[in-house]
Short mmCIF file of C-alpha atoms in Angstrom, two decimals:
data_model
loop_
_atom_site.label_atom_id
_atom_site.label_comp_id
_atom_site.label_asym_id
_atom_site.label_seq_id
_atom_site.Cartn_x
_atom_site.Cartn_y
_atom_site.Cartn_z
CA MET A 751 -3.53 14.51 -47.53
CA ALA A 752 -4.75 11.00 -46.80
CA ALA A 753 -7.81 9.76 -48.68
CA PRO A 754 -10.98 9.36 -46.55
CA VAL A 755 -11.82 5.86 -45.35
CA SER A 756 -15.05 4.43 -46.71
CA ASP A 757 -17.78 3.19 -44.37
CA ALA A 758 -17.17 -0.40 -45.45
CA ALA A 759 -13.42 -0.13 -44.84
CA PHE A 760 -14.02 1.51 -41.47
CA SER A 761 -16.41 -1.28 -40.47
CA GLN A 762 -13.81 -3.87 -41.46
CA LEU A 763 -11.11 -2.13 -39.43
CA LEU A 764 -13.49 -1.89 -36.48
CA ALA A 765 -14.25 -5.60 -36.68
CA GLN A 766 -10.55 -6.42 -36.76
CA ALA A 767 -10.00 -4.34 -33.62
CA HIS A 768 -12.44 -6.43 -31.58
CA VAL A 769 -11.87 -9.77 -29.92
CA ALA A 770 -13.91 -12.61 -31.38
CA GLY A 771 -15.76 -14.70 -28.82
CA GLY A 772 -16.36 -14.22 -25.12
CA ALA A 773 -13.96 -14.45 -22.20
CA GLY A 774 -13.91 -17.41 -19.84
CA LEU A 775 -14.99 -17.13 -16.23
CA ALA A 776 -11.39 -16.93 -14.95
CA ALA A 777 -10.74 -13.87 -17.11
CA TRP A 778 -13.25 -11.94 -15.01
CA LEU A 779 -11.33 -12.47 -11.78
CA PRO A 780 -9.23 -9.30 -12.21
CA VAL A 781 -12.35 -7.19 -12.85
CA LEU A 782 -14.95 -8.46 -10.39
CA PRO A 783 -13.28 -7.10 -7.20
CA VAL A 784 -13.14 -3.63 -8.77
CA ALA A 785 -16.81 -3.82 -9.72
CA LEU A 786 -17.74 -5.01 -6.22
CA GLY A 787 -15.82 -2.19 -4.56
CA LEU A 788 -17.16 0.63 -6.72
CA GLY A 789 -20.66 -0.82 -6.99
CA GLY A 790 -20.87 -1.55 -3.28
CA GLY A 791 -19.72 1.98 -2.48
CA ALA A 792 -22.47 3.37 -4.71
CA VAL A 793 -25.11 1.18 -3.03
CA LEU A 794 -24.02 2.37 0.42
CA MET A 795 -24.14 5.99 -0.69
CA MET A 796 -27.78 5.42 -1.57
CA GLN A 797 -28.23 4.03 1.97
CA ARG A 798 -26.63 7.06 3.62
CA ARG A 799 -29.74 7.69 5.72
CA HIS A 800 -29.41 4.19 7.18
CA PRO A 801 -25.80 3.96 8.45
CA ALA A 802 -26.63 0.96 10.64
CA ARG A 803 -27.02 -1.09 7.44
CA HIS A 804 -23.57 -0.22 6.09
CA PRO A 805 -21.49 -2.91 7.89
CA ALA A 806 -23.99 -5.64 6.98
CA ILE A 807 -23.51 -4.78 3.30
CA ALA A 808 -19.84 -3.82 3.29
CA LEU A 809 -18.30 -6.70 5.25
CA PRO A 810 -19.63 -9.53 3.03
CA LEU A 811 -18.48 -7.60 -0.04
CA LEU A 812 -15.01 -7.13 1.46
CA GLY A 813 -14.87 -10.84 2.29
CA LEU A 814 -15.93 -11.73 -1.26
CA MET A 815 -13.26 -9.41 -2.69
CA ALA A 816 -10.61 -11.17 -0.60
CA PHE A 817 -11.85 -14.57 -1.79
CA LEU A 818 -11.77 -13.48 -5.44
CA HIS A 819 -8.24 -12.14 -5.06
CA LEU A 820 -7.17 -15.45 -3.50
CA ALA A 821 -8.75 -17.34 -6.41
CA LEU A 822 -6.98 -15.00 -8.82
CA LEU A 823 -3.59 -15.60 -7.20
CA VAL A 824 -4.09 -19.38 -7.28
CA HIS A 825 -5.11 -19.20 -10.94
CA VAL A 826 -2.12 -17.05 -11.90
CA GLN A 827 0.28 -19.31 -10.01
CA ALA A 828 -1.06 -22.30 -11.88
CA GLY A 829 -1.46 -20.87 -15.37
CA GLY A 830 0.51 -17.64 -15.63
CA PRO A 831 -0.71 -14.07 -16.18
CA ILE A 832 -4.22 -13.47 -17.47
CA THR A 833 -5.65 -10.48 -19.33
CA VAL A 834 -9.20 -9.25 -19.89
CA MET A 835 -9.96 -6.44 -22.34
CA MET A 836 -12.92 -4.16 -21.67
CA GLY A 837 -15.51 -3.90 -24.44
CA SER A 838 -13.92 -6.81 -26.34
CA TRP A 839 -11.34 -4.47 -27.85
CA LYS A 840 -8.10 -6.01 -29.00
CA PRO A 841 -5.02 -4.68 -27.26
CA PRO A 842 -3.61 -2.10 -27.24
CA PHE A 843 -6.81 -0.19 -28.12
CA GLY A 844 -9.03 -1.00 -25.15
CA ILE A 845 -8.72 -0.86 -21.38
CA ALA A 846 -6.72 -3.85 -20.17
CA PHE A 847 -6.68 -5.62 -16.82
CA THR A 848 -3.65 -7.90 -16.58
CA ALA A 849 -2.94 -9.97 -13.48
CA ASP A 850 0.48 -11.49 -12.87
CA LEU A 851 1.98 -12.78 -9.63
CA THR A 852 3.07 -9.31 -8.50
CA GLY A 853 -0.30 -7.64 -9.03
CA ALA A 854 -2.36 -10.57 -7.73
CA SER A 855 -0.30 -10.92 -4.52
CA PHE A 856 -0.49 -7.18 -3.78
CA ALA A 857 -4.24 -7.20 -4.43
CA LEU A 858 -4.76 -10.15 -2.06
CA ALA A 859 -2.73 -8.55 0.73
CA ALA A 860 -4.63 -5.28 0.29
CA SER A 861 -8.01 -7.01 0.38
CA LEU A 862 -7.11 -8.79 3.63
CA VAL A 863 -6.28 -5.42 5.16
CA GLY A 864 -9.54 -3.97 3.84
CA LEU A 865 -11.55 -6.79 5.43
CA ALA A 866 -9.68 -6.48 8.73
CA CYS A 867 -10.19 -2.71 8.84
CA GLY A 868 -13.85 -3.12 7.96
CA ILE A 869 -14.27 -5.38 10.99
CA TYR A 870 -12.25 -3.03 13.20
CA GLY A 871 -14.48 -0.17 12.04
CA LEU A 872 -17.41 -1.79 13.83
CA ASP A 873 -15.70 -0.70 17.03
CA ASP A 874 -13.73 2.36 15.95
CA ILE A 875 -16.25 4.21 13.77
CA ASN A 876 -19.28 5.66 15.52
CA THR A 877 -22.67 6.42 13.98
CA SER A 878 -21.55 9.85 12.87
CA GLY A 879 -18.53 8.40 11.07
CA ARG A 880 -20.72 5.85 9.31
CA ARG A 881 -23.19 8.54 8.32
CA TYR A 882 -20.37 10.55 6.77
CA GLY A 883 -19.34 7.59 4.66
CA PHE A 884 -16.64 5.42 6.23
CA TYR A 885 -17.86 2.17 4.69
CA PRO A 886 -18.69 3.61 1.23
CA PHE A 887 -15.24 5.23 1.13
CA LEU A 888 -13.67 1.97 2.30
CA LEU A 889 -15.29 -0.03 -0.51
CA VAL A 890 -14.33 2.57 -3.12
CA MET A 891 -10.76 2.60 -1.81
CA MET A 892 -10.50 -1.18 -1.99
CA GLY A 893 -11.92 -1.21 -5.52
CA ALA A 894 -9.43 1.46 -6.56
CA ALA A 895 -6.51 -0.38 -4.93
CA SER A 896 -7.49 -3.55 -6.78
CA GLY A 897 -7.71 -1.60 -10.02
CA ALA A 898 -4.27 -0.04 -9.47
CA PHE A 899 -2.63 -3.40 -8.77
CA LEU A 900 -4.27 -5.18 -11.70
CA THR A 901 -4.51 -2.58 -14.46
CA GLY A 902 -2.52 -3.17 -17.62
CA ASP A 903 -2.64 0.46 -18.76
CA VAL A 904 -0.50 3.36 -17.50
CA PHE A 905 -3.26 5.95 -17.90
CA ASN A 906 -5.71 3.83 -15.94
CA LEU A 907 -3.08 3.48 -13.24
CA TYR A 908 -3.34 7.27 -12.97
CA VAL A 909 -7.15 7.00 -12.88
CA TRP A 910 -7.02 4.56 -9.96
CA PHE A 911 -4.62 6.90 -8.19
CA GLU A 912 -7.25 9.62 -8.46
CA VAL A 913 -10.02 7.35 -7.17
CA LEU A 914 -7.80 6.40 -4.23
CA LEU A 915 -7.22 10.09 -3.51
CA ILE A 916 -10.94 10.89 -3.59
CA SER A 917 -11.80 8.13 -1.13
CA SER A 918 -8.81 8.90 1.11
CA PHE A 919 -9.74 12.60 1.32
CA GLY A 920 -13.20 11.62 2.54
CA MET A 921 -11.84 9.21 5.15
CA LEU A 922 -9.15 11.62 6.33
CA ILE A 923 -11.64 14.26 7.50
CA LEU A 924 -14.21 12.00 9.15
CA GLY A 925 -15.03 13.94 12.30
CA SER A 926 -14.15 17.34 10.79
CA GLU A 927 -11.79 18.30 13.60
CA ARG A 928 -9.30 21.12 13.18
CA GLU A 929 -6.31 18.77 13.38
CA GLN A 930 -7.83 16.56 10.69
CA ILE A 931 -8.44 19.48 8.33
CA ASP A 932 -4.86 20.63 8.81
CA GLY A 933 -3.51 17.15 8.10
CA ALA A 934 -5.81 16.74 5.10
CA LEU A 935 -4.56 20.01 3.58
CA LYS A 936 -0.92 18.90 3.74
CA TYR A 937 -1.84 15.45 2.45
CA ALA A 938 -3.91 16.84 -0.40
CA VAL A 939 -1.43 19.43 -1.67
CA LEU A 940 1.54 17.06 -1.92
CA ASN A 941 -0.50 14.21 -3.39
CA LEU A 942 -2.11 16.47 -5.96
CA ILE A 943 1.34 17.68 -7.00
CA ALA A 944 2.42 14.05 -7.38
CA THR A 945 -0.63 13.05 -9.42
CA THR A 946 -0.26 16.14 -11.63
CA LEU A 947 3.37 15.23 -12.31
CA PHE A 948 2.26 11.66 -13.01
CA LEU A 949 -0.37 12.84 -15.50
CA ILE A 950 2.08 15.14 -17.30
CA THR A 951 4.54 12.26 -17.63
CA VAL A 952 1.81 9.95 -18.92
CA GLY A 953 0.98 12.52 -21.60
CA PHE A 954 4.67 12.78 -22.48
CA LEU A 955 4.88 8.98 -22.71
CA TYR A 956 1.86 8.77 -25.00
CA GLY A 957 3.18 11.56 -27.19
CA VAL A 958 6.42 9.68 -27.73
CA PHE A 959 5.17 6.10 -28.15
CA GLY A 960 1.50 6.44 -29.12
CA THR A 961 0.34 3.81 -26.62
CA LEU A 962 -0.17 3.42 -22.87
CA ASN A 963 -0.79 -0.34 -22.75
CA MET A 964 1.94 -1.74 -20.51
CA ALA A 965 2.61 -4.84 -22.59
CA ASP A 966 2.81 -2.74 -25.77
CA LEU A 967 5.12 -0.28 -24.01
CA ALA A 968 7.36 -3.12 -22.81
CA ILE A 969 7.91 -4.02 -26.47
CA LYS A 970 8.30 -0.48 -27.79
CA LEU A 971 10.55 0.73 -24.97
CA ASN A 972 12.98 -2.14 -25.59
CA GLY A 973 15.98 -0.44 -27.19
CA ALA A 974 14.18 2.91 -27.61
CA ALA A 975 16.68 4.89 -25.53
CA GLU A 976 18.64 5.95 -28.62
CA THR A 977 15.60 7.55 -30.27
CA ALA A 978 13.43 8.64 -27.32
CA PRO A 979 13.98 10.46 -23.99
CA VAL A 980 13.30 7.33 -21.94
CA LEU A 981 15.63 8.31 -19.09
CA THR A 982 13.74 11.59 -18.68
CA LEU A 983 10.46 9.69 -18.54
CA ALA A 984 11.87 7.23 -16.01
CA THR A 985 13.14 10.08 -13.83
CA LEU A 986 9.79 11.86 -13.86
CA PHE A 987 7.91 8.66 -13.05
CA THR A 988 10.36 7.93 -10.23
CA LEU A 989 9.83 11.36 -8.70
CA ALA A 990 6.02 11.10 -8.92
CA PHE A 991 5.90 7.59 -7.44
CA CYS A 992 8.42 8.39 -4.70
CA MET A 993 6.24 11.32 -3.64
CA LYS A 994 3.31 8.90 -3.46
CA ALA A 995 5.36 6.37 -1.53
CA ALA A 996 6.70 9.03 0.90
CA ALA A 997 10.37 8.43 0.13
CA PHE A 998 13.04 10.93 1.18
CA PRO A 999 13.22 13.87 0.44
CA VAL A 1000 9.51 14.12 -0.47
CA ASN A 1001 8.19 12.32 2.61
CA PHE A 1002 7.36 15.19 4.96
CA TRP A 1003 3.64 15.13 4.18
CA LEU A 1004 3.12 11.67 5.73
CA PRO A 1005 4.06 12.26 9.41
CA ALA A 1006 2.14 15.55 9.21
CA SER A 1007 -1.13 13.84 8.28
CA TYR A 1008 -1.27 10.12 9.16
CA HIS A 1009 -1.74 10.73 12.89
CA THR A 1010 -4.84 12.91 12.45
CA PRO A 1011 -7.67 10.56 11.37
CA ARG A 1012 -9.25 7.64 13.19
CA ILE A 1013 -6.84 4.79 13.86
CA VAL A 1014 -8.57 2.46 11.42
CA VAL A 1015 -8.18 5.08 8.67
CA SER A 1016 -4.50 5.52 9.50
CA ALA A 1017 -4.11 1.74 9.27
CA LEU A 1018 -5.62 1.70 5.79
CA PHE A 1019 -3.43 4.56 4.63
CA ALA A 1020 -0.24 3.04 6.03
CA ALA A 1021 -1.00 -0.33 4.44
CA LEU A 1022 -2.22 0.78 1.02
CA LEU A 1023 -1.45 4.29 -0.15
CA THR A 1024 2.33 4.28 0.12
CA LYS A 1025 2.45 0.71 -1.20
CA VAL A 1026 0.50 1.69 -4.32
CA GLY A 1027 3.24 4.24 -5.00
CA ALA A 1028 5.97 1.62 -4.46
CA TYR A 1029 4.09 -0.90 -6.61
CA SER A 1030 3.72 1.65 -9.43
CA LEU A 1031 7.46 2.32 -9.34
CA ILE A 1032 8.11 -1.42 -9.64
CA ARG A 1033 5.57 -1.90 -12.40
CA VAL A 1034 6.44 1.09 -14.58
CA VAL A 1035 10.13 1.77 -14.03
CA VAL A 1036 11.39 -1.74 -13.24
CA MET A 1037 9.32 -3.73 -15.74
CA LEU A 1038 9.00 -1.23 -18.57
CA MET A 1039 12.28 0.71 -18.29
CA PRO A 1040 14.92 -1.72 -16.95
CA LEU A 1041 17.92 0.00 -18.52
CA GLU A 1042 16.86 3.37 -17.14
CA ARG A 1043 16.29 1.81 -13.70
CA GLU A 1044 19.87 0.63 -13.86
CA GLU A 1045 21.06 4.16 -14.61
CA LEU A 1046 18.99 5.52 -11.72
CA SER A 1047 20.04 2.74 -9.33
CA LEU A 1048 22.64 4.82 -7.46
CA LEU A 1049 20.13 7.64 -6.92
CA LEU A 1050 17.49 5.14 -5.79
CA ALA A 1051 19.96 3.50 -3.42
CA ALA A 1052 20.89 6.85 -1.86
CA MET A 1053 17.20 7.71 -1.45
CA ALA A 1054 16.59 4.27 0.07
CA ALA A 1055 19.38 4.67 2.62
CA ALA A 1056 18.23 8.16 3.63
CA THR A 1057 14.59 7.06 3.83
CA MET A 1058 15.39 4.05 6.01
CA VAL A 1059 17.71 5.80 8.44
CA LEU A 1060 15.85 9.11 8.76
CA GLY A 1061 12.53 7.31 9.11
CA ALA A 1062 13.92 5.22 11.96
CA LEU A 1063 15.46 8.27 13.64
CA GLY A 1064 12.17 10.12 13.31
CA ALA A 1065 10.40 7.23 15.06
CA LEU A 1066 12.94 7.34 17.87
CA ALA A 1067 12.24 11.05 18.45
CA GLN A 1068 8.46 10.67 18.86
CA THR A 1069 6.35 10.46 21.99
CA ASP A 1070 3.00 10.22 20.18
CA LEU A 1071 2.56 6.60 19.10
CA ARG A 1072 0.61 7.57 15.99
CA ARG A 1073 3.38 9.88 14.77
CA LEU A 1074 5.94 7.21 15.61
CA LEU A 1075 4.21 4.69 13.36
CA GLY A 1076 4.17 7.24 10.52
CA PHE A 1077 7.97 7.27 10.58
CA ILE A 1078 8.04 3.45 10.70
CA VAL A 1079 5.99 3.50 7.48
CA ILE A 1080 8.57 5.81 5.89
CA SER A 1081 11.49 3.63 6.99
CA GLY A 1082 9.81 0.57 5.47
CA ILE A 1083 9.46 2.32 2.11
CA GLY A 1084 13.23 2.76 2.20
CA SER A 1085 13.64 -1.01 2.41
CA VAL A 1086 11.45 -1.48 -0.67
CA LEU A 1087 13.45 1.18 -2.53
CA ALA A 1088 16.67 -0.60 -1.58
CA GLY A 1089 15.48 -3.77 -3.31
CA ILE A 1090 14.45 -1.80 -6.39
CA ALA A 1091 17.85 -0.09 -6.49
CA ILE A 1092 19.72 -3.39 -6.19
CA GLY A 1093 17.65 -4.92 -8.96
CA ALA A 1094 18.08 -8.45 -10.28
CA GLU A 1095 15.89 -11.28 -9.07
CA GLN A 1096 17.27 -11.29 -5.53
CA GLY A 1097 16.85 -7.56 -4.89
CA LEU A 1098 13.41 -7.30 -6.48
CA GLY A 1099 12.24 -10.45 -4.73
CA ALA A 1100 13.28 -8.96 -1.39
CA ALA A 1101 11.48 -5.70 -2.24
CA LEU A 1102 8.28 -7.58 -3.08
CA PHE A 1103 8.52 -9.73 0.07
CA TYR A 1104 9.05 -6.66 2.24
CA ALA A 1105 6.20 -4.74 0.60
CA LEU A 1106 3.72 -7.60 1.12
CA HIS A 1107 4.91 -8.05 4.70
CA SER A 1108 4.59 -4.30 5.31
CA ILE A 1109 1.04 -4.10 3.97
CA LEU A 1110 -0.14 -6.55 6.64
CA LEU A 1111 2.23 -5.45 9.39
CA MET A 1112 1.64 -1.70 9.25
CA ALA A 1113 -2.13 -2.14 9.34
CA ALA A 1114 -1.79 -4.49 12.32
CA LEU A 1115 0.55 -2.06 14.11
CA TYR A 1116 -1.85 0.84 13.79
CA LEU A 1117 -4.77 -1.28 14.96
CA VAL A 1118 -2.85 -2.60 17.96
CA ILE A 1119 -1.73 0.92 18.89
CA GLY A 1120 -5.39 1.93 18.69
CA GLN A 1121 -6.13 -0.71 21.29
CA ALA A 1122 -3.17 0.44 23.39
CA GLY A 1123 -4.65 3.94 23.38
CA ARG A 1124 -8.01 2.54 24.40
CA LEU A 1125 -6.48 0.51 27.21
CA GLY A 1126 -4.20 3.25 28.52
CA GLY A 1127 -6.38 6.26 27.80
CA SER A 1128 -3.74 8.06 25.69
CA PHE A 1129 -1.41 7.80 22.71
CA GLN A 1130 1.38 9.62 24.54
CA LEU A 1131 4.32 7.66 25.94
CA THR A 1132 4.48 10.14 28.81
CA SER A 1133 1.08 8.91 30.05
CA LEU A 1134 1.04 5.25 29.06
CA ALA A 1135 2.15 2.59 31.54
CA GLY A 1136 1.22 -0.82 32.88
CA LEU A 1137 -0.40 -2.22 29.72
CA TYR A 1138 1.28 -5.59 30.23
CA LYS A 1139 -0.27 -5.93 33.68
CA LYS A 1140 -3.71 -4.91 32.40
CA ALA A 1141 -3.72 -7.23 29.35
CA PRO A 1142 -0.84 -9.76 29.11
CA ALA A 1143 -2.14 -11.47 25.94
CA PHE A 1144 -2.56 -8.12 24.21
CA ALA A 1145 0.98 -7.16 25.24
CA LEU A 1146 2.29 -10.39 23.69
CA VAL A 1147 0.61 -9.63 20.36
CA SER A 1148 2.06 -6.12 20.48
CA LEU A 1149 5.54 -7.49 21.16
CA ILE A 1150 5.27 -9.85 18.17
CA LEU A 1151 4.40 -6.95 15.89
CA PHE A 1152 7.17 -4.76 17.32
CA LEU A 1153 9.74 -7.50 16.70
CA ALA A 1154 8.45 -8.03 13.15
CA ALA A 1155 8.69 -4.29 12.42
CA SER A 1156 12.27 -4.31 13.74
CA GLY A 1157 13.20 -7.11 11.35
CA LEU A 1158 13.99 -9.59 14.12
CA PRO A 1159 13.39 -13.37 13.97
CA PRO A 1160 11.30 -15.43 13.98
CA PHE A 1161 8.80 -13.14 12.25
CA SER A 1162 8.20 -12.13 8.63
CA GLY A 1163 10.20 -8.89 8.75
CA PHE A 1164 13.43 -10.82 9.29
CA TRP A 1165 13.63 -12.60 5.93
CA PRO A 1166 13.38 -9.68 3.49
CA LYS A 1167 16.01 -7.81 5.54
CA VAL A 1168 18.35 -10.81 5.24
CA MET A 1169 17.65 -11.02 1.51
CA LEU A 1170 18.32 -7.30 1.09
CA LEU A 1171 21.57 -7.52 3.05
CA LYS A 1172 22.84 -10.42 0.97
CA ALA A 1173 21.84 -8.74 -2.29
CA ALA A 1174 23.53 -5.47 -1.28
CA LEU A 1175 26.75 -7.21 -0.25
CA ASP A 1176 26.75 -9.31 -3.43
CA ILE A 1177 26.98 -6.13 -5.55
CA GLY A 1178 29.50 -4.49 -3.21
CA ALA A 1179 27.09 -1.87 -1.84
CA TRP A 1180 28.40 -2.16 1.74
CA TRP A 1181 27.11 1.33 2.62
CA LEU A 1182 23.57 0.33 1.64
CA ALA A 1183 23.89 -2.84 3.74
CA ALA A 1184 25.09 -0.67 6.63
CA ALA A 1185 22.03 1.59 6.22
CA ILE A 1186 19.74 -1.47 6.31
CA LEU A 1187 21.38 -2.66 9.53
CA ALA A 1188 21.40 0.82 11.08
CA SER A 1189 17.71 1.42 10.35
CA GLY A 1190 16.80 -1.95 11.82
CA PHE A 1191 18.86 -1.23 14.94
CA VAL A 1192 17.32 2.22 15.49
CA THR A 1193 13.81 0.87 14.82
CA THR A 1194 14.42 -1.84 17.42
CA ILE A 1195 15.42 0.80 19.97
CA ALA A 1196 12.38 2.97 19.14
CA LEU A 1197 9.90 0.11 19.51
CA ALA A 1198 11.67 -1.35 22.55
CA ARG A 1199 11.28 2.07 24.15
CA VAL A 1200 7.54 1.93 23.43
CA PHE A 1201 7.23 -1.52 24.98
CA LEU A 1202 9.29 -0.67 28.05
CA LEU A 1203 7.49 2.60 28.79
CA ALA A 1204 3.92 1.84 27.73
CA TYR A 1205 3.72 -1.85 28.55
CA TRP A 1206 6.37 -2.80 31.11
CA ARG A 1207 6.61 0.36 33.24
CA GLY A 1208 4.38 0.45 36.27
CA GLU A 1209 1.69 3.10 36.46
CA GLY A 1210 3.22 4.50 39.63
CA GLU A 1211 6.46 5.27 37.77
CA ILE A 1212 4.90 8.08 35.67
CA SER A 1213 6.19 11.40 36.98
CA SER A 1214 3.78 14.27 37.59
CA ALA A 1215 5.80 16.42 35.19
CA ASP A 1216 5.32 13.89 32.38
CA ALA A 1217 1.64 13.52 33.12
CA GLY A 1218 1.14 17.28 33.18
CA ALA A 1219 3.03 17.73 29.93
CA ASP A 1220 0.72 15.37 28.09
CA ALA A 1221 -1.94 17.49 26.43
CA ASP A 1222 -3.68 14.42 25.04
CA ALA A 1223 -3.64 12.26 28.17
CA GLY A 1224 -6.78 10.21 28.62
CA HIS A 1225 -8.12 10.99 25.18
CA GLY A 1226 -8.43 9.14 21.93
CA PRO A 1227 -7.91 10.45 18.40
CA GLN A 1228 -11.06 12.53 18.47
CA GLY A 1229 -11.11 13.62 22.09
CA GLU A 1230 -13.34 10.99 23.71
CA ARG A 1231 -12.16 9.26 26.87
CA ILE A 1232 -11.34 5.59 26.36
CA PHE A 1233 -10.49 3.13 29.12
CA ARG A 1234 -10.81 -0.46 28.01
CA PRO A 1235 -9.69 -2.59 25.06
CA SER A 1236 -12.25 -4.20 22.80
CA ARG A 1237 -12.18 -7.95 22.35
CA GLY A 1238 -14.04 -7.64 19.06
CA ALA A 1239 -11.41 -5.26 17.70
CA MET A 1240 -8.67 -7.77 18.48
CA VAL A 1241 -10.12 -10.16 15.88
CA PRO A 1242 -8.79 -8.15 12.90
CA VAL A 1243 -5.49 -7.58 14.75
CA LEU A 1244 -5.06 -11.34 15.03
CA MET A 1245 -6.13 -11.80 11.39
CA LEU A 1246 -3.17 -9.67 10.33
CA THR A 1247 -0.74 -10.95 12.96
CA LEU A 1248 -1.10 -14.63 12.03
CA PRO A 1249 0.45 -14.20 8.53
CA VAL A 1250 3.29 -12.20 10.10
CA VAL A 1251 4.06 -15.18 12.37
CA TRP A 1252 3.39 -17.84 9.71
CA PHE A 1253 5.65 -16.35 7.04
CA GLY A 1254 8.31 -15.79 9.68
CA LEU A 1255 8.33 -19.45 10.71
CA PHE A 1256 7.67 -20.86 7.22
CA PRO A 1257 8.96 -18.29 4.69
CA GLU A 1258 9.66 -20.70 1.83
CA SER A 1259 6.32 -20.27 0.05
CA LEU A 1260 6.40 -16.47 0.10
CA ILE A 1261 10.08 -16.37 -0.86
CA GLY A 1262 9.34 -18.66 -3.80
CA LEU A 1263 6.34 -16.57 -4.87
CA THR A 1264 8.20 -13.25 -4.70
CA GLN A 1265 11.28 -14.62 -6.48
CA THR A 1266 9.07 -15.95 -9.28
CA ALA A 1267 7.21 -12.64 -9.41
CA ALA A 1268 10.54 -10.77 -9.61
CA ALA A 1269 11.65 -13.00 -12.48
CA GLY A 1270 8.41 -12.14 -14.28
CA LEU A 1271 9.15 -8.42 -13.90
CA ILE A 1272 12.70 -8.77 -15.18
CA ASP A 1273 11.56 -10.84 -18.17
CA PRO A 1274 7.94 -9.83 -18.90
CA ALA A 1275 7.53 -12.26 -21.82
CA ALA A 1276 4.69 -14.11 -20.07
CA TYR A 1277 3.01 -10.78 -19.20
CA ILE A 1278 3.26 -9.64 -22.82
CA GLY A 1279 2.09 -13.04 -24.05
CA SER A 1280 -1.09 -12.82 -21.97
CA VAL A 1281 -1.95 -9.52 -23.66
CA PHE A 1282 -0.79 -10.45 -27.18
CA PRO A 1283 -1.33 -14.21 -27.47
CA GLN A 1284 0.78 -15.87 -30.18
CA GLY A 1285 2.45 -12.58 -30.99
CA GLU A 1286 -0.76 -10.85 -32.19
CA ARG A 1287 -0.02 -7.11 -32.42
#
């Protein structure tokens, strides 16, 4: 039995476990957006009797979060990863926030979507929706997303998953309609199963290695396969994160739930929730368990191919535009999985490029479809017609987003598809390259069908049988009649469309950033060095 530690010895050990001196201002950049999101959400909850005040408080906070994430990305690009330890604890004892290029770029893209959706909510969320907490939930969700992208601890990644779930449950049932409750039940059950599996695997990981700090795990997992069940851990993490990301065959919950809430809520979910799952797979399995990722690469590639193709086919089969976009989200996750399966700098760089592009694009697509429903009075293709004649400029923006989602030039979706194709052919995975091409082709047909029927077709060409078959004709997502588009709501659509066009015409900067970020994941020496400076462990 070990001898008891004296008070003096314990005090000395405690002093050695703390960081001497304070952190610089830049070290707070990973933490401040989280504090703003959670703190702002708490403030708005205390203002629940005054919902008219919520946008005036929430929108400046969302704008400040986006600015801080931009400053963080610039700082990380210039000086490498940065780490801040909560409570001045030395790693790996305390809670770590570590920002590298991957985490900072995801956090910035997410914050731009949060700001855009906050502005769109001015038009899409009525007084009742504000009273029931849209803006508090939005701020909490953005704080949790920032925490998930920037945490340096696997257990706290699980914690941010849970906070995301709590806020998403609240947003999913705004309005309390029967369809929303049904969608929320399916969403909740599958996501709770995924988070439970995640937590069990985290406990397993801690039991084996005695730490959950990512930098510490990157060191301890190196060469540990001979003495620890690392492949089992990697498989369990992959299953949990693929459920979160809605990858085949655990993707059926997404098209059953994403069409039920308000359009702005669907936009947030499509942009953030599945991407947090994909990001977690990249962070944990790719960075911490590279040898095991290699062993799982064939399985991941098969899942990627099935997810891409079946997602595109599902979109082609839909007549409800909201359900159609749910399948486009699924197909996009397959593209990210393909890059993860290919591995190496080229494959991972393409996966990161596509994920960042998809965060902005999917939010913009949902918002523009919300405006299409407002303009045409329905989300059903059987009832929509003549949108081009009613609003030519709006139709042009829609066409840009449709082309980007199809992976066609000259927009941002084209470049990661080209990078994925080249990477797949370079390793001889011709069948995966064929799946990438097939999914893009089917997605093009599905979205071309939407444009031809909803935008280009004349209103007089709708048959009476189609009009009579449309149970939702003339109604929005919660049953109210809607007839005209909102100019104010087009502001956030344009905010998200401009990067899609810019990075399509000038992709060099984003390609360079994602390739550098991929190199940092493959060789996490700089990440580890930011947590353990000068080899202090």
